[in-house]
CSV table of C-alpha atoms in Angstrom, one decimal:
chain,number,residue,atom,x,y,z
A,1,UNK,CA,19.5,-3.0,9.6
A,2,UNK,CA,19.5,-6.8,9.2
A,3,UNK,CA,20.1,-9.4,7.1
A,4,UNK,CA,18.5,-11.5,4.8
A,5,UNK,CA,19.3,-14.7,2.5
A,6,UNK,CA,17.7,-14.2,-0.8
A,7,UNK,CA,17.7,-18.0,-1.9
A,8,UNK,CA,21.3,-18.4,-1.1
A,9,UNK,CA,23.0,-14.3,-1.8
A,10,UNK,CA,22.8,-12.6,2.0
A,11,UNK,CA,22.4,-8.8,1.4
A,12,UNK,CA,21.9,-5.7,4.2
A,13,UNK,CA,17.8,-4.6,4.7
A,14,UNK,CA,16.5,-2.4,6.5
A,15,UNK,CA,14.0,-3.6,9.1
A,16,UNK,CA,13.0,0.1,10.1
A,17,UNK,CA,9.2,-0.6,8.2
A,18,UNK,CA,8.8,-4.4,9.8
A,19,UNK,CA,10.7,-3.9,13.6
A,20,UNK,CA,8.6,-6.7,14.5
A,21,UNK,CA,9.8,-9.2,12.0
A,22,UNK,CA,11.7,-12.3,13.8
A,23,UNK,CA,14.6,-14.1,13.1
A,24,UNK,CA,14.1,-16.8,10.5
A,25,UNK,CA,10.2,-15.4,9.3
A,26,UNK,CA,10.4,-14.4,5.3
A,27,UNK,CA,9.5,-10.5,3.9
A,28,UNK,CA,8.7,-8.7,1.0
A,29,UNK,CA,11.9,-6.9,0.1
A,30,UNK,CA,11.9,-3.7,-2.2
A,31,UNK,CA,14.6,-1.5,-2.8
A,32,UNK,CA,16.5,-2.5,0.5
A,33,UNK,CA,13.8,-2.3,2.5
A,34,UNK,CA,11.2,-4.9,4.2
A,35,UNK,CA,7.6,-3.5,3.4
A,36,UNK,CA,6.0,-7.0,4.3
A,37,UNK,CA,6.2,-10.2,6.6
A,38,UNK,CA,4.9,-13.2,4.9
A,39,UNK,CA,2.6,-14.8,7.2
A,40,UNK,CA,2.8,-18.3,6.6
A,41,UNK,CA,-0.7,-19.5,7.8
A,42,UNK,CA,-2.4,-17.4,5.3
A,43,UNK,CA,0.1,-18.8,2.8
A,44,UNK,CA,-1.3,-22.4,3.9
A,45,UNK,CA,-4.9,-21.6,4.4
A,46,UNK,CA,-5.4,-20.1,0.7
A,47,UNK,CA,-3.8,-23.4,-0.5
A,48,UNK,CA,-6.3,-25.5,1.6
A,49,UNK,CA,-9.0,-23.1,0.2
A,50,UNK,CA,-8.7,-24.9,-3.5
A,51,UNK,CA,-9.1,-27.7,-1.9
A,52,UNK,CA,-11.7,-26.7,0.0
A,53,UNK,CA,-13.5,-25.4,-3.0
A,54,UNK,CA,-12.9,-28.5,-5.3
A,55,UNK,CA,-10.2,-26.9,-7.4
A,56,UNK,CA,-7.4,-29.1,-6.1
A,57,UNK,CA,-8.3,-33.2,-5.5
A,58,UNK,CA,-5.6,-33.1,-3.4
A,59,UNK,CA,-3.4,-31.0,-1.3
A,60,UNK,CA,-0.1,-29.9,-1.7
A,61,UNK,CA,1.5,-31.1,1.0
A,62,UNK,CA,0.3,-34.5,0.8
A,63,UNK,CA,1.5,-34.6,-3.4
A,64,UNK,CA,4.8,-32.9,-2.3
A,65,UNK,CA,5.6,-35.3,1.3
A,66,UNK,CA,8.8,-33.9,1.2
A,67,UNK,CA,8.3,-30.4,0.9
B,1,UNK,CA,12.3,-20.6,-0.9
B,2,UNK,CA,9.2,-21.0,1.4
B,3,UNK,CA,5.7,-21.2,-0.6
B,4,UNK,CA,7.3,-20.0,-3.7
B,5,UNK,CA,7.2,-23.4,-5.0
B,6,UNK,CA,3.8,-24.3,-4.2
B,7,UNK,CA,2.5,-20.4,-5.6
B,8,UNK,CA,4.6,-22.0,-8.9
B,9,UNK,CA,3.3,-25.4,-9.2
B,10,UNK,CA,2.2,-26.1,-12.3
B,11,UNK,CA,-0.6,-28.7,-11.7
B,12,UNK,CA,-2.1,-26.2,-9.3
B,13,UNK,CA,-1.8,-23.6,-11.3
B,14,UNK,CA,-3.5,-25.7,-14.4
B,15,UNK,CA,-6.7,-26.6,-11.4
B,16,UNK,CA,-7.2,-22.6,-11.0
B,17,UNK,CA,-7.0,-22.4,-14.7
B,18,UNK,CA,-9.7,-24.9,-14.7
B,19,UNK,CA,-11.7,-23.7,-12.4
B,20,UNK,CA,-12.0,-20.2,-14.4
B,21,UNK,CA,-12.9,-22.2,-17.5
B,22,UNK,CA,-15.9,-23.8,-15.7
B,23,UNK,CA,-17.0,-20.9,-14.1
B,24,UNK,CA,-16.5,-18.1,-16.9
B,25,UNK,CA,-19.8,-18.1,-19.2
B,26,UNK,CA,-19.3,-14.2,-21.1
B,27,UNK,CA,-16.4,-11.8,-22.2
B,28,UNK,CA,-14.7,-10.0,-19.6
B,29,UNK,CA,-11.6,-7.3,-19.2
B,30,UNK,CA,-9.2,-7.4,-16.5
B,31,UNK,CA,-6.7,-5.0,-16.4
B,32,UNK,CA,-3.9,-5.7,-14.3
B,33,UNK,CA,-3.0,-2.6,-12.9
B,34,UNK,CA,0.9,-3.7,-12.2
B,35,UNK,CA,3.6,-4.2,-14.6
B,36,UNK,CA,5.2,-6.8,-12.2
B,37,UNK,CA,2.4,-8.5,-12.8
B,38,UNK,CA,2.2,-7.8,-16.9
B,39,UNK,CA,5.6,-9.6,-17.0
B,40,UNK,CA,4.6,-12.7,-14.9
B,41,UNK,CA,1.5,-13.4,-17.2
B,42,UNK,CA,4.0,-13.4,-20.2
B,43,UNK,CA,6.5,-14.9,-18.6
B,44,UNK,CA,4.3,-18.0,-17.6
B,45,UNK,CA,2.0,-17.7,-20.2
B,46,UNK,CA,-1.3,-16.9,-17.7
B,47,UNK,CA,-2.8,-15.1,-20.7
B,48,UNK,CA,-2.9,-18.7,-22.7
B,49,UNK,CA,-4.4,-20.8,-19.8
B,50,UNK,CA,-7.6,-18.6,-19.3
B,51,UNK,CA,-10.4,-19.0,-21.2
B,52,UNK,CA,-10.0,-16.9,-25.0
B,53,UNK,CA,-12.7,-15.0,-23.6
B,54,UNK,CA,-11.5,-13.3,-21.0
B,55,UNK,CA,-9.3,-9.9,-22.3
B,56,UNK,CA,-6.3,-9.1,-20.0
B,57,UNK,CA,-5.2,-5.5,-20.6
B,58,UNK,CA,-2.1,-4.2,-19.5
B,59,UNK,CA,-1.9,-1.1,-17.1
B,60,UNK,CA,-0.2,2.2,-16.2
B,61,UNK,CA,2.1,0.5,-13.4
B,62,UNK,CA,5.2,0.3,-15.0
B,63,UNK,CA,6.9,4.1,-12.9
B,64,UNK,CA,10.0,4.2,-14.7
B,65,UNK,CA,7.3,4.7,-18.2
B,66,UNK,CA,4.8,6.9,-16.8
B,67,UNK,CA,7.7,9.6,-15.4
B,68,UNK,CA,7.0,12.6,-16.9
B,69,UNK,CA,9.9,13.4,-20.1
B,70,UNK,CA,10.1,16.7,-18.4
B,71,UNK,CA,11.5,14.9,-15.1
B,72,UNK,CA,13.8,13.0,-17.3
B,73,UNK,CA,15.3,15.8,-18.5
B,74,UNK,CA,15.5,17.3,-15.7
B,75,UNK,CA,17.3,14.8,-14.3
B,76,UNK,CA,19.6,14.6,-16.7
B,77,UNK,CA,19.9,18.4,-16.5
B,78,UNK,CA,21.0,18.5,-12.6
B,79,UNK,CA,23.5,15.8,-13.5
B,80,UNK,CA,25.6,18.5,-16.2
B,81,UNK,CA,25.7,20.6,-13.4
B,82,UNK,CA,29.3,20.7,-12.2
B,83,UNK,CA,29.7,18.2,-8.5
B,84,UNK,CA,26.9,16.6,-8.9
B,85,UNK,CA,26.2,12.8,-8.3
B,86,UNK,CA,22.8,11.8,-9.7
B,87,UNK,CA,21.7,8.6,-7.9
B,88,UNK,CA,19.4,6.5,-9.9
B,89,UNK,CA,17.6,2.9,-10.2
B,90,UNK,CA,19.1,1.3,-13.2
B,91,UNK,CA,16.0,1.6,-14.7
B,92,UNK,CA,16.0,4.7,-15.2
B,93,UNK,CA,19.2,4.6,-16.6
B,94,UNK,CA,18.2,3.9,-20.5
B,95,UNK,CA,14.9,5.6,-21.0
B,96,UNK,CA,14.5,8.3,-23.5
B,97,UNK,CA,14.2,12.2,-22.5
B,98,UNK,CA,14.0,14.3,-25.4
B,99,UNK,CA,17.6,14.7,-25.3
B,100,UNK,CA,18.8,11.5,-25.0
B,101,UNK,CA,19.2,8.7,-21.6
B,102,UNK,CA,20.9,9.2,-18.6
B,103,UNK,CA,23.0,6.4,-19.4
B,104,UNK,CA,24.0,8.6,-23.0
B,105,UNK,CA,25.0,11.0,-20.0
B,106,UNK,CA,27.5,8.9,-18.1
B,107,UNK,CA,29.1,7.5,-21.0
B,108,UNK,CA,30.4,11.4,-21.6
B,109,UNK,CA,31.5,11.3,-18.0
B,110,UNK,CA,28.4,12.5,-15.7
B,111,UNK,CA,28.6,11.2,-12.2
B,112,UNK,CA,25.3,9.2,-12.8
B,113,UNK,CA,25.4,6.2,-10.1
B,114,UNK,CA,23.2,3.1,-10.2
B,115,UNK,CA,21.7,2.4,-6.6
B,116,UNK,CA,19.9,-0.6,-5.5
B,117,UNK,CA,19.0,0.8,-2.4
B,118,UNK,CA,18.0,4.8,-1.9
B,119,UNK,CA,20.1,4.7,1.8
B,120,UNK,CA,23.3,4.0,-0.7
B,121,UNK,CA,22.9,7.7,-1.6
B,122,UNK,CA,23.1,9.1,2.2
B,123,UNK,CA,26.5,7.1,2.2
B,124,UNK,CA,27.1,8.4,-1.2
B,125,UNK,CA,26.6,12.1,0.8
B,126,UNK,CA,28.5,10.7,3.6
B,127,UNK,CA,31.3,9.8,1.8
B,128,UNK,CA,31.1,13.0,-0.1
B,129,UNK,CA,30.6,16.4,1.5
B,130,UNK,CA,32.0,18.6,-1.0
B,131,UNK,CA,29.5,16.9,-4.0
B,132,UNK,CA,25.8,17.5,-4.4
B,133,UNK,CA,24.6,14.5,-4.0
B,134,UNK,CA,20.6,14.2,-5.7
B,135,UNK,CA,18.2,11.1,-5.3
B,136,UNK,CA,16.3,10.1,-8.4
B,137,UNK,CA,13.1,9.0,-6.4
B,138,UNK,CA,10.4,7.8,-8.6
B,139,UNK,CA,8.3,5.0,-8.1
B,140,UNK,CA,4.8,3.7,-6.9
B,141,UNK,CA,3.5,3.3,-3.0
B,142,UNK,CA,5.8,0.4,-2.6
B,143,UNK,CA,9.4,2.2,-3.5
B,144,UNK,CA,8.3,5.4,-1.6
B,145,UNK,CA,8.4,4.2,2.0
B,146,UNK,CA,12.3,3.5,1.0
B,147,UNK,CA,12.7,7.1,-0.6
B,148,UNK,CA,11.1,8.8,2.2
B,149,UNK,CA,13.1,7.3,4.6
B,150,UNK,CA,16.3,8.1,2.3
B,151,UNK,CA,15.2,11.7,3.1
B,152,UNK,CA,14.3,11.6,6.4
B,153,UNK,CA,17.5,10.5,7.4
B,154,UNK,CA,19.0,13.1,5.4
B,155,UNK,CA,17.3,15.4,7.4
B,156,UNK,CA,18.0,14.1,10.8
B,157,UNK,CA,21.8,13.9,9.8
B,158,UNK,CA,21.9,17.0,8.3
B,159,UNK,CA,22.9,16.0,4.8
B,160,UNK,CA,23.2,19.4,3.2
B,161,UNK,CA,24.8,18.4,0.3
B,162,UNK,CA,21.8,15.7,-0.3
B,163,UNK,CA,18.7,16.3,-2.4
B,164,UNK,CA,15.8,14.4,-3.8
B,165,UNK,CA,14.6,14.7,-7.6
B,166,UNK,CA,11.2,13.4,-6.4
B,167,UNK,CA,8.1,11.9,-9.1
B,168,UNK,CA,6.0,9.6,-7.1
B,169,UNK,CA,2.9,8.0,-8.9
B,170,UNK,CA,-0.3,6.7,-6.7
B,171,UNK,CA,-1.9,3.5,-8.1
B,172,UNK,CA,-5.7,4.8,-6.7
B,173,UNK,CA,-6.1,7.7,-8.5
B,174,UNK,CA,-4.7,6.2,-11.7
B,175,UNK,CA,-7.4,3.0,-11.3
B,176,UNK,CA,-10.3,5.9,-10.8
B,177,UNK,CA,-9.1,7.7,-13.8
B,178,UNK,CA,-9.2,4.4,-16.3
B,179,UNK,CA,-12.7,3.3,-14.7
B,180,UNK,CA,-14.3,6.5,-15.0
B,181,UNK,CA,-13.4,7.2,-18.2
B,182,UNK,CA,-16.8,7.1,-20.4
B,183,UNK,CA,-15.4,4.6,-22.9
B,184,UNK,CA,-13.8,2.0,-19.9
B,185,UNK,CA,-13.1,-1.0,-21.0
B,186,UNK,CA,-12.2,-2.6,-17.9
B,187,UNK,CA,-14.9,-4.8,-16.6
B,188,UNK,CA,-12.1,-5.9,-13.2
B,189,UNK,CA,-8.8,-4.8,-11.7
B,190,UNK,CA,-6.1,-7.3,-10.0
B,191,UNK,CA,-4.8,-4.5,-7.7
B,192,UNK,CA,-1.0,-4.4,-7.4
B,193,UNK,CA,-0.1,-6.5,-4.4
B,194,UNK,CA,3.2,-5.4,-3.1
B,195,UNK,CA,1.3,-1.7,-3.3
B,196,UNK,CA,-1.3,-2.8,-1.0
B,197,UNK,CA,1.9,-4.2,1.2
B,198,UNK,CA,2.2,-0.7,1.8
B,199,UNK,CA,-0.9,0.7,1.6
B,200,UNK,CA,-3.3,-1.4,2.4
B,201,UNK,CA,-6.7,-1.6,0.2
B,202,UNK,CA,-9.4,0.5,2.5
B,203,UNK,CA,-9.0,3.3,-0.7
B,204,UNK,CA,-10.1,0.8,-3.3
B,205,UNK,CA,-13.6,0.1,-1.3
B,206,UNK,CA,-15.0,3.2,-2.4
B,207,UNK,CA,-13.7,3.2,-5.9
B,208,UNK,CA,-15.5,-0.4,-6.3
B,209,UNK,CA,-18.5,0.7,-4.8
B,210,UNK,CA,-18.7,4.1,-6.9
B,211,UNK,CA,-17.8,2.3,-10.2
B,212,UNK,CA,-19.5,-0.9,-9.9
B,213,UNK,CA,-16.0,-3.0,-10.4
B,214,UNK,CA,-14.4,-5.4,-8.8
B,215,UNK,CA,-11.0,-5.1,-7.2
B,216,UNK,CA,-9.2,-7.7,-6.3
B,217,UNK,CA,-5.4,-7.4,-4.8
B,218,UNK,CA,-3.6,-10.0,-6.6
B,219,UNK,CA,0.3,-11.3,-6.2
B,220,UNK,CA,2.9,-12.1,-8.5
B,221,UNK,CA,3.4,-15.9,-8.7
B,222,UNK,CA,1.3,-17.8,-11.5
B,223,UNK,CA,-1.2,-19.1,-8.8
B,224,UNK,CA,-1.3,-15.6,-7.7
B,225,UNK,CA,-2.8,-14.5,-10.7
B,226,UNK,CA,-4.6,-16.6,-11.7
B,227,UNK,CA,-6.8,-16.9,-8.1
B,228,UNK,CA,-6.8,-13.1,-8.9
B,229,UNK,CA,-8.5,-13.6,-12.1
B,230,UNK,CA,-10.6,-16.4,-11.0
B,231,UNK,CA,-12.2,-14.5,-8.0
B,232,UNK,CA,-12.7,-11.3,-10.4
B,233,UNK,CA,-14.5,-13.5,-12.8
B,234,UNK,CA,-16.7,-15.5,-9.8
B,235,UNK,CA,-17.2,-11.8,-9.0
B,236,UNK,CA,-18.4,-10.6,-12.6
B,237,UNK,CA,-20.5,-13.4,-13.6
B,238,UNK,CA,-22.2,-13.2,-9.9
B,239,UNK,CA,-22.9,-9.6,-11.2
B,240,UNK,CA,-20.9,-8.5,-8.1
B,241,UNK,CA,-18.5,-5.8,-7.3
B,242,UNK,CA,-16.4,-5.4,-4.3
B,243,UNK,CA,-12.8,-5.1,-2.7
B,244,UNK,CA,-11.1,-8.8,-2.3
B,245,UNK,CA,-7.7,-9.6,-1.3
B,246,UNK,CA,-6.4,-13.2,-3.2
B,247,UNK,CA,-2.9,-12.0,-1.6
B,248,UNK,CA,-3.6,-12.7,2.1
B,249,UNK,CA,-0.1,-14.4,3.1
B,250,UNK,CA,1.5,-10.8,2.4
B,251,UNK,CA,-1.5,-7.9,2.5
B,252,UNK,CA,-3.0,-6.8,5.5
B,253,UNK,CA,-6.5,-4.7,4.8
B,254,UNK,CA,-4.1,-2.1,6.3
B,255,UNK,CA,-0.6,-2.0,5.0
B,256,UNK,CA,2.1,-1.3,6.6
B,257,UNK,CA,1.3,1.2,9.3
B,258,UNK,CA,4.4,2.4,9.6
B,259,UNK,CA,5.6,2.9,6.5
B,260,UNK,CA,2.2,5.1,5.7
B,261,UNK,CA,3.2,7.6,8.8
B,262,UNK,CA,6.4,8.3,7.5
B,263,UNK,CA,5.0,8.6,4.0
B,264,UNK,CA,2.1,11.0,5.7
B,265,UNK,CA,5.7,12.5,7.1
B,266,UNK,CA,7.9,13.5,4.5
B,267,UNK,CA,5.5,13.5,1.4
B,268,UNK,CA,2.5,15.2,0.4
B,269,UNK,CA,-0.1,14.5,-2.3
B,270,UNK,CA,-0.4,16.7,-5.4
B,271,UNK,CA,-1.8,16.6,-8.7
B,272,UNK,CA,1.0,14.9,-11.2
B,273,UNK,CA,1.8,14.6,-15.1
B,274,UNK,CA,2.2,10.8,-16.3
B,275,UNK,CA,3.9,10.3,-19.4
B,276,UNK,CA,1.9,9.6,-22.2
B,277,UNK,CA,-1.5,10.0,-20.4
B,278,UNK,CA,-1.0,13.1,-18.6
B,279,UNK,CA,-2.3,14.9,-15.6
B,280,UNK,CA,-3.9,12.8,-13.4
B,281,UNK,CA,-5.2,15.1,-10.4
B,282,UNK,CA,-3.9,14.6,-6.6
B,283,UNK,CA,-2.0,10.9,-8.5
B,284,UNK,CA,1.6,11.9,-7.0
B,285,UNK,CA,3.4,12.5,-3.9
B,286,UNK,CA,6.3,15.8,-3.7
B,287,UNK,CA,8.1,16.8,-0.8
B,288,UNK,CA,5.9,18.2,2.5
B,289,UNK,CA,6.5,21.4,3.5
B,290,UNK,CA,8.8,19.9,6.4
B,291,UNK,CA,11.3,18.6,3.6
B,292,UNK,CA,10.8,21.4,1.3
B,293,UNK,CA,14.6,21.9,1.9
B,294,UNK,CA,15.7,18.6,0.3
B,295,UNK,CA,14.0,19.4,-3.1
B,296,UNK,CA,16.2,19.1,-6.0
B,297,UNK,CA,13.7,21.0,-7.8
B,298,UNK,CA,14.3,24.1,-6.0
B,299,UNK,CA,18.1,23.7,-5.5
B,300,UNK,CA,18.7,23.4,-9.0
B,301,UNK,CA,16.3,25.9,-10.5
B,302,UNK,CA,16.3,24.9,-14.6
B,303,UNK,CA,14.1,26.4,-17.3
B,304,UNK,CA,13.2,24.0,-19.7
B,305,UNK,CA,10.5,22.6,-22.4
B,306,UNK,CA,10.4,19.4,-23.0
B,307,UNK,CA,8.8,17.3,-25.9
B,308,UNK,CA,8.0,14.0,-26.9
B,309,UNK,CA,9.6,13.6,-30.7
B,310,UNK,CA,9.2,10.5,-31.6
B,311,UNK,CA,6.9,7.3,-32.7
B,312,UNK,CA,6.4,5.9,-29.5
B,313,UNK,CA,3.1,5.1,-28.6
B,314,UNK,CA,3.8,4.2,-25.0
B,315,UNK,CA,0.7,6.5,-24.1
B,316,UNK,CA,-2.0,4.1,-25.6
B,317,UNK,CA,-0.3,1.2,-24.0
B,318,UNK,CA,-0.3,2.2,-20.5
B,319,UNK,CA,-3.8,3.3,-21.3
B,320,UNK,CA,-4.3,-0.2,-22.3
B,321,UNK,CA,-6.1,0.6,-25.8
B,322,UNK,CA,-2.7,-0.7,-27.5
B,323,UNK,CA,-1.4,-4.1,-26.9
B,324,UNK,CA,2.7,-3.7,-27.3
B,325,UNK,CA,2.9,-6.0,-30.5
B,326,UNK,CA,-0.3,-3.8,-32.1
B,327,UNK,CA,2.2,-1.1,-32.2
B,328,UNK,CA,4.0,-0.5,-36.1
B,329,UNK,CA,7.5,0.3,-34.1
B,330,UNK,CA,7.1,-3.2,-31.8
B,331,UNK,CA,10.4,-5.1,-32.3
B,332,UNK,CA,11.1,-3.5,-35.4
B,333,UNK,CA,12.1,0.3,-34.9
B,334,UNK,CA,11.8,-0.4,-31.1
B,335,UNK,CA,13.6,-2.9,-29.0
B,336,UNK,CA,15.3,-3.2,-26.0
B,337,UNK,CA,18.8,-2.8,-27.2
B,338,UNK,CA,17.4,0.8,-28.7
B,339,UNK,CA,13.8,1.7,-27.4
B,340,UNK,CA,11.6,4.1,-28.6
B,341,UNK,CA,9.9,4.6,-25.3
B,342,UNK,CA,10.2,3.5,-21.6
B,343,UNK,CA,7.8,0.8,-21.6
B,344,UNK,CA,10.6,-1.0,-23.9
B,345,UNK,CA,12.9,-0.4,-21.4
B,346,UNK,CA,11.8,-1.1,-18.4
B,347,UNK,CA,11.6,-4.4,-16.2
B,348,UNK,CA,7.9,-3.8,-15.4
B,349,UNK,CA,7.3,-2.2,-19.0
B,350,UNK,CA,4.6,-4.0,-20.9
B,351,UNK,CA,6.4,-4.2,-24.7
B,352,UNK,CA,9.7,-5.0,-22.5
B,353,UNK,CA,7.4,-8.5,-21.2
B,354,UNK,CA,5.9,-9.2,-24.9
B,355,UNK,CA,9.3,-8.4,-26.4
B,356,UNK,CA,11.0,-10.8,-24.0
B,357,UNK,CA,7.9,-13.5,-23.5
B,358,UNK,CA,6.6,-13.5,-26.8
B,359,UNK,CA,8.6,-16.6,-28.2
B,360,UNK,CA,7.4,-18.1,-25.3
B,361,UNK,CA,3.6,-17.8,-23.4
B,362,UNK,CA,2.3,-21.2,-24.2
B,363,UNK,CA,0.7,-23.2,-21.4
B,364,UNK,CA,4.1,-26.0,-22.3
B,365,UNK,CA,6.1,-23.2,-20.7
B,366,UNK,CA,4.0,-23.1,-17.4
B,367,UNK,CA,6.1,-23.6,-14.2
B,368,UNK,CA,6.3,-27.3,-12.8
């Protein structure tokens, strides 16, 4: 079991699906249970994509500096 | 919370919603398989930022409204029975068997307890030994891994005074029996995304192939959805069909590994009865022969016929031939405070999303 702040309430999960996640990395919870690791690269790259692609003019990150 | 914001930001949410407007040229249908999903769209008002030609239809994934009345009942029957604690997701809790709720049940005194996670029933055991203590475990791909491993440690523990009431659903079979229906309507699917979590997607390649639609495994944010729906369309208007995942940052083409090998463990697949569509063959997961012992099905042997008895047309909406507010009952003999069916009830319940949305879903309420 660990623990993991959701947005500010810490609750118990189990880690038995994701043994590999680390210490301050964010999951998928369901039900008590961690089914998924977010991987934050991929969360980056598909935002870079619209750019990429023309759909955004601009990136996130450099609308948001502070983010 | 990290790249929640930016998967809610309104202005890049409104440049996805552009981009399908420039790129969409015909009428398409894209049934979203999940009803996570159904609620986000109503809840940010997706379904008013896409172009009026494309048709979102609502699908079966809602598992607390596609659990067969026959399973609610008998449910509710293994909680009369004397020392028994029924453990249930609150979901569960209101939706109408043909004799009433589970929640009618506990107000009469019935040991019914809500659970937010299935390992709060082997402490429930634990703490327990002289109750029979029985799991309500329904759900899709995602809840199962949790449920299995609810039973597994009930094993390994030697619970005997723990038992599962189990009616798993599987989204694959369900997706195959809406696209090979003769009259589909679905030109796309988003596939549910915190499924694939679990599952992975390699099932859904041959289903695309064999029915010449695309798939795309979608999230639940508003960008999430509406990339979904923007690489289905790129994919339709192309004339294309294949498997796609928009939900990279959480979906890996292969799930979760181990979650599937205790799944492959303590489950096997058989054919199953969803309410208000019916038998869907091998759709469902029961108990493998290992775990045969933890059945609550066989420790509480009932005999009992169920039946559907009232207006509820919950069938043709998880079918998606009905939209919720089509229906003659919608908000009038049917709400949430007193539902007709489960789809009214649930949180991932599609006349649940238009009853709560419905005031809302304009493009002004789209997240900043």
């Amino acid at each position: 079991m660990g623990r993991a702040d959701f947005g500010g309430v810490v609750a118990e999960v189990c880690l038995e699906y994701l043994p590999e996640i680390q210490i301050g990395e964010y999951a998928i919870v369901h039900v008590g249970f961690a089914i998924s690791r977010i991987n934050e690269s991929e969360a980056l790259r598909t935002l870079a994509q619209f750019r990429e692609l023309g759909i955004l003019e601009t990136d996130f990150a450099e609308r948001n500096p502070s983010v | 919370m990290k790249h929640l914001q930016e998967y809610r930001d309104g202005d890049i949410a409104d440049a996805v919603a552009r981009s399908i407007h420039e790129t969409t040229t015909r009428s398409w249908s894209i049934m979203e398989v999940c009803g996570g999903q159904t609620h986000s769209i109503m809840r940010y008002g997706i379904d008013q930022m896409i172009p009026k030609s494309i048709r979102l239809i609502h699908g079966p994934g809602c598992p607390v409204c596609v659990t067969p009345v026959e399973t609610i009942d008998r449910a509710q029957m293994i909680a009369e029975q004397p020392k028994v604690i029924l453990c249930t997701y609150g979901d569960m809790l209101r939706v109408p068997g043909s004799r009433g709720s589970l929640s009618g049940l506990k107000t009469r005194g019935c040991d019914i307890r809500t659970i937010y996670s299935p390992l709060q029933a082997c402490q429930i055991a634990r703490d327990n030994p002289n109750r029979s203590v029985v799991l309500f475990a329904i759900g899709f791909e995602t809840t199962a891994p949790a449920n299995a491993m609810a039973i597994k440690i009930a094993k390994s523990e030697k619970l005997k005074n723990f038992s599962a009431l189990v009616s798993h659903v599987l989204v694959p079979p369900a997706i195959e029996m809406i696209a090979s229906d003769p009259v589909c309507r679905v030109d796309a699917f988003l596939a549910a995304g915190h499924v694939c979590a679990v599952t992975g997607y390699e099932a859904y390649h041959r289903l695309s192939e064999m029915y010449r639609i695309p798939i795309v495994v979608t999230g639940f944010e508003p960008v999430d959805l509406l990339e979904g729906i923007r690489l289905a369309v790129l994919q339709l208007e192309k004339g294309q069909a294949y498997v796609e995942n928009a939900y990279q940052r959480t979906v890996a083409a292969d799930g979760n590994p181990t979650a599937r090998g205790v799944l492959r463990e303590v489950f096997q697949v058989t054919d199953r009865e969803w309410r208000g569509i019916g038998t869907i063959p091998q759709s469902g997961f029961c108990l493998s022969e290992a775990f045969r012992d933890f059945d609550a099905e066989v420790r509480f042997p009932l005999d009992w016929k169920s039946v559907e008895c009232n207006n509820c047309r919950a069938g043709d909406v998880l079918r998606g031939i009905l939209k919720p507010n089509q229906c003659e009952e919608f908000g009038k003999g049917c709400t949430p405070d007193s539902p007709l069916g489960a789809p009214m009830v649930s949180h991932e319940g599609a006349c649940a999303a238009y009853y709560q949305f419905s005031q809302l879903g304009s493009k002004a309420n789209a997240p900043q």
